[in-house]
């Protein structure tokens, strides 16, 4: 599955899914965010049991503010729309999966 680029409305629809949703809050000017992108794309290609989505904080600042985002990349794990875990910063796929419990 591809990484989805979402806004608040798309997130609300994803929250209804049975699959866990991993959301990366990022920006195009953020070096660590850009390096995390391929990690998330690889994870999305390998796993059918999760949904990977990205929110550009510059395009959707009000949505990012709802989650108190002040440092990016910020990666969240949601189940049925409820935040389960939050991870801040760049890491490799193994570390990210371990911290998110995937």
Coordinates of N, CA and C in Angstrom, one line a residue:
X1 N 0.8 -1.2 0.0 CA 0.0 0.0 0.0 C 0.9 1.2 0.0
X2 N 0.4 2.3 -0.6 CA 1.2 3.5 -0.7 C 1.0 4.4 0.6
X3 N 2.0 5.2 0.8 CA 1.8 6.2 1.9 C 0.8 7.2 1.4
X4 N -0.2 7.5 2.3 CA -1.2 8.5 2.0 C -0.9 9.9 2.5
X5 N -1.2 10.9 1.7 CA -1.0 12.3 2.2 C -2.4 12.8 2.6
X6 N -2.6 13.1 3.9 CA -3.9 13.4 4.4 C -4.1 14.7 5.0
X7 N -5.3 15.1 5.2 CA -5.7 16.3 6.0 C -6.6 15.8 7.1
X8 N -7.2 16.7 7.9 CA -8.0 16.3 9.0 C -9.2 15.5 8.6
X9 N -9.9 15.9 7.5 CA -11.0 15.1 7.0 C -10.7 13.7 6.6
X10 N -9.5 13.5 5.9 CA -9.1 12.2 5.5 C -8.7 11.4 6.7
X11 N -8.2 12.0 7.7 CA -7.8 11.3 9.0 C -9.1 10.8 9.6
X12 N -10.1 11.5 9.6 CA -11.4 11.1 10.3 C -11.9 9.8 9.6
X13 N -11.8 9.8 8.3 CA -12.2 8.5 7.5 C -11.3 7.4 7.8
X14 N -10.0 7.6 7.9 CA -9.0 6.6 8.3 C -9.3 6.0 9.7
X15 N -9.7 6.9 10.6 CA -9.9 6.5 11.9 C -11.0 5.4 12.1
X16 N -11.8 5.3 11.1 CA -12.9 4.4 11.1 C -12.4 3.0 10.6
X17 N -11.2 2.9 10.1 CA -10.7 1.6 9.6 C -10.4 0.7 10.8
X18 N -10.4 -0.6 10.6 CA -10.0 -1.5 11.6 C -8.4 -1.6 11.7
X19 N -7.7 -1.3 10.7 CA -6.3 -1.3 10.7 C -5.7 -0.2 11.5
X20 N -4.6 -0.4 12.2 CA -3.9 0.7 12.9 C -3.4 1.7 11.8
X21 N -3.3 3.0 12.2 CA -2.9 4.0 11.3 C -1.7 4.7 11.9
X22 N -0.6 4.7 11.1 CA 0.6 5.4 11.5 C 0.6 6.8 10.8
X23 N 0.7 7.9 11.5 CA 0.7 9.2 10.9 C 2.0 9.9 11.2
X24 N 2.6 10.4 10.1 CA 3.9 11.1 10.2 C 3.5 12.6 10.0
X25 N 3.8 13.5 11.0 CA 3.6 14.9 10.9 C 5.0 15.4 10.4
X26 N 5.1 16.1 9.3 CA 6.4 16.4 8.7 C 6.3 17.7 7.9
X27 N 7.4 18.2 7.3 CA 7.4 19.3 6.4 C 8.5 19.2 5.4
X28 N 8.4 19.8 4.3 CA 9.3 19.7 3.2 C 10.7 20.2 3.5
X29 N 10.8 21.2 4.4 CA 12.0 21.9 4.8 C 12.8 21.1 5.8
X30 N 12.2 20.1 6.4 CA 12.8 19.3 7.5 C 13.7 18.1 7.0
X31 N 15.0 18.3 7.2 CA 15.9 17.2 6.7 C 15.6 15.9 7.3
X32 N 15.5 15.7 8.6 CA 15.2 14.4 9.2 C 13.8 13.8 8.6
X33 N 12.9 14.7 8.4 CA 11.6 14.3 7.8 C 11.8 13.7 6.4
X34 N 12.6 14.3 5.6 CA 12.8 13.8 4.3 C 13.6 12.5 4.3
X35 N 14.4 12.3 5.3 CA 15.1 11.0 5.4 C 14.2 9.9 5.9
X36 N 13.2 10.3 6.7 CA 12.3 9.3 7.2 C 11.3 8.8 6.1
X37 N 11.1 9.7 5.1 CA 10.1 9.3 4.1 C 10.3 8.0 3.5
X38 N 11.5 7.6 3.0 CA 11.8 6.3 2.4 C 11.5 5.2 3.4
X39 N 11.8 5.4 4.7 CA 11.6 4.4 5.7 C 10.1 4.1 5.8
X40 N 9.3 5.1 5.8 CA 7.8 4.9 5.8 C 7.3 4.3 4.5
X41 N 7.8 4.6 3.4 CA 7.4 4.0 2.1 C 7.8 2.6 2.1
X42 N 8.9 2.2 2.6 CA 9.3 0.8 2.7 C 8.4 0.0 3.6
X43 N 8.1 0.6 4.8 CA 7.2 0.0 5.7 C 5.8 -0.2 5.1
X44 N 5.3 0.8 4.4 CA 4.0 0.7 3.8 C 4.0 -0.4 2.7
X45 N 5.1 -0.6 2.0 CA 5.1 -1.6 0.9 C 5.2 -3.0 1.5
X46 N 5.7 -3.1 2.7 CA 5.9 -4.4 3.4 C 4.7 -4.9 4.2
X47 N 3.9 -3.9 4.7 CA 2.9 -4.3 5.6 C 1.5 -4.0 5.1
X48 N 0.6 -5.0 5.0 CA -0.8 -4.8 4.6 C -1.7 -4.5 5.9
X49 N -1.1 -4.8 7.0 CA -1.9 -4.7 8.3 C -2.0 -3.4 8.9
X50 N -1.3 -2.4 8.3 CA -1.3 -1.0 8.8 C -1.5 0.0 7.7
X51 N -1.9 1.2 8.0 CA -2.0 2.3 7.1 C -1.0 3.3 7.5
X52 N -0.2 3.8 6.5 CA 0.8 4.8 6.7 C 0.3 6.1 6.1
X53 N 0.3 7.2 6.8 CA -0.2 8.5 6.3 C 0.7 9.6 6.7
X54 N 0.8 10.7 6.0 CA 1.6 11.8 6.3 C 0.8 13.1 6.3
X55 N 1.1 14.0 7.2 CA 0.4 15.3 7.3 C 1.5 16.3 7.2
X56 N 1.5 17.2 6.2 CA 2.4 18.3 6.0 C 2.0 19.4 7.0
X57 N 2.8 19.7 8.0 CA 2.4 20.6 9.0 C 2.3 22.1 8.5
X58 N 3.0 22.4 7.4 CA 2.9 23.7 6.8 C 1.5 23.9 6.1
X59 N 1.0 22.8 5.5 CA -0.2 22.9 4.8 C -1.4 22.7 5.7
X60 N -1.2 22.0 6.8 CA -2.3 21.8 7.8 C -1.9 22.1 9.2
X61 N -1.6 23.4 9.5 CA -1.1 23.7 10.8 C -2.1 23.5 11.9
X62 N -3.4 23.8 11.6 CA -4.4 23.6 12.6 C -4.6 22.1 13.0
X63 N -4.4 21.2 12.1 CA -4.5 19.8 12.4 C -3.3 19.4 13.3
X64 N -2.1 19.9 12.9 CA -0.9 19.5 13.7 C -1.0 20.1 15.1
X65 N -1.6 21.3 15.2 CA -1.8 22.0 16.5 C -2.7 21.2 17.4
X66 N -3.7 20.5 16.9 CA -4.6 19.7 17.7 C -3.8 18.6 18.4
X67 N -2.7 18.1 17.9 CA -1.9 17.1 18.6 C -0.7 17.7 19.3
X68 N -0.6 19.0 19.3 CA 0.5 19.7 20.1 C 1.9 19.5 19.4
X69 N 1.9 19.4 18.1 CA 3.1 19.1 17.4 C 4.0 20.4 17.5
X70 N 5.2 20.3 18.1 CA 6.1 21.4 18.1 C 7.5 20.9 17.6
X71 N 7.7 19.6 17.4 CA 8.9 19.0 16.9 C 8.5 18.0 15.8
X72 N 9.3 18.0 14.7 CA 9.0 17.1 13.6 C 10.3 16.4 13.2
X73 N 10.3 15.2 12.7 CA 9.1 14.4 12.5 C 8.5 13.9 13.8
X74 N 7.2 13.8 13.8 CA 6.4 13.3 14.9 C 5.6 12.2 14.3
X75 N 5.7 11.0 14.8 CA 5.0 9.8 14.3 C 4.1 9.3 15.4
X76 N 2.8 9.1 15.0 CA 1.8 8.7 15.9 C 1.2 7.4 15.4
X77 N 0.8 6.5 16.4 CA 0.1 5.3 16.1 C -1.3 5.5 16.6
X78 N -2.3 5.3 15.8 CA -3.7 5.4 16.2 C -4.4 4.1 15.9
X79 N -5.3 3.7 16.8 CA -6.2 2.6 16.6 C -7.6 3.1 16.9
X80 N -8.4 2.9 15.8 CA -9.8 3.4 15.9 C -9.9 4.9 16.2
X81 N -8.9 5.7 15.7 CA -8.9 7.1 15.9 C -8.3 7.5 17.3
X82 N -7.9 6.6 18.1 CA -7.3 6.9 19.4 C -5.8 6.8 19.4
X83 N -5.1 7.8 19.9 CA -3.7 7.8 19.9 C -3.2 6.7 20.9
X84 N -2.3 5.8 20.4 CA -1.8 4.8 21.2 C -0.3 5.1 21.6
X85 N 0.5 5.6 20.6 CA 1.9 5.9 20.9 C 2.3 7.1 20.1
X86 N 3.4 7.7 20.5 CA 3.9 8.9 19.9 C 5.4 8.8 19.9
X87 N 6.1 9.0 18.8 CA 7.5 8.9 18.7 C 8.0 10.2 17.9
X88 N 9.1 10.8 18.5 CA 9.6 12.0 17.9 C 11.0 11.8 17.4
X89 N 11.3 12.2 16.1 CA 12.6 12.2 15.6 C 12.8 11.1 14.6
X90 N 14.0 11.2 13.9 CA 14.4 10.3 12.9 C 14.9 9.0 13.5
X91 N 14.5 7.9 12.9 CA 15.0 6.6 13.3 C 14.9 5.6 12.2
X92 N 15.6 4.5 12.2 CA 15.5 3.5 11.2 C 14.2 2.7 11.4
X93 N 13.9 1.8 10.4 CA 12.7 1.1 10.4 C 12.5 0.2 11.6
X94 N 13.6 -0.5 12.0 CA 13.6 -1.4 13.1 C 13.2 -0.7 14.4
X95 N 13.9 0.4 14.6 CA 13.7 1.2 15.8 C 12.2 1.8 15.8
X96 N 11.8 2.3 14.7 CA 10.5 2.9 14.6 C 9.4 1.8 14.9
X97 N 9.5 0.7 14.3 CA 8.6 -0.4 14.6 C 8.6 -0.8 16.0
X98 N 9.8 -0.9 16.6 CA 9.9 -1.3 18.0 C 9.2 -0.3 18.9
X99 N 9.4 1.0 18.7 CA 8.9 2.1 19.5 C 7.4 2.2 19.3
X100 N 6.9 1.9 18.1 CA 5.4 1.9 17.9 C 4.7 0.6 18.3
X101 N 5.5 -0.4 18.5 CA 4.9 -1.7 18.8 C 4.4 -2.5 17.6
X102 N 5.0 -2.2 16.5 CA 4.5 -2.9 15.2 C 5.2 -4.1 14.9

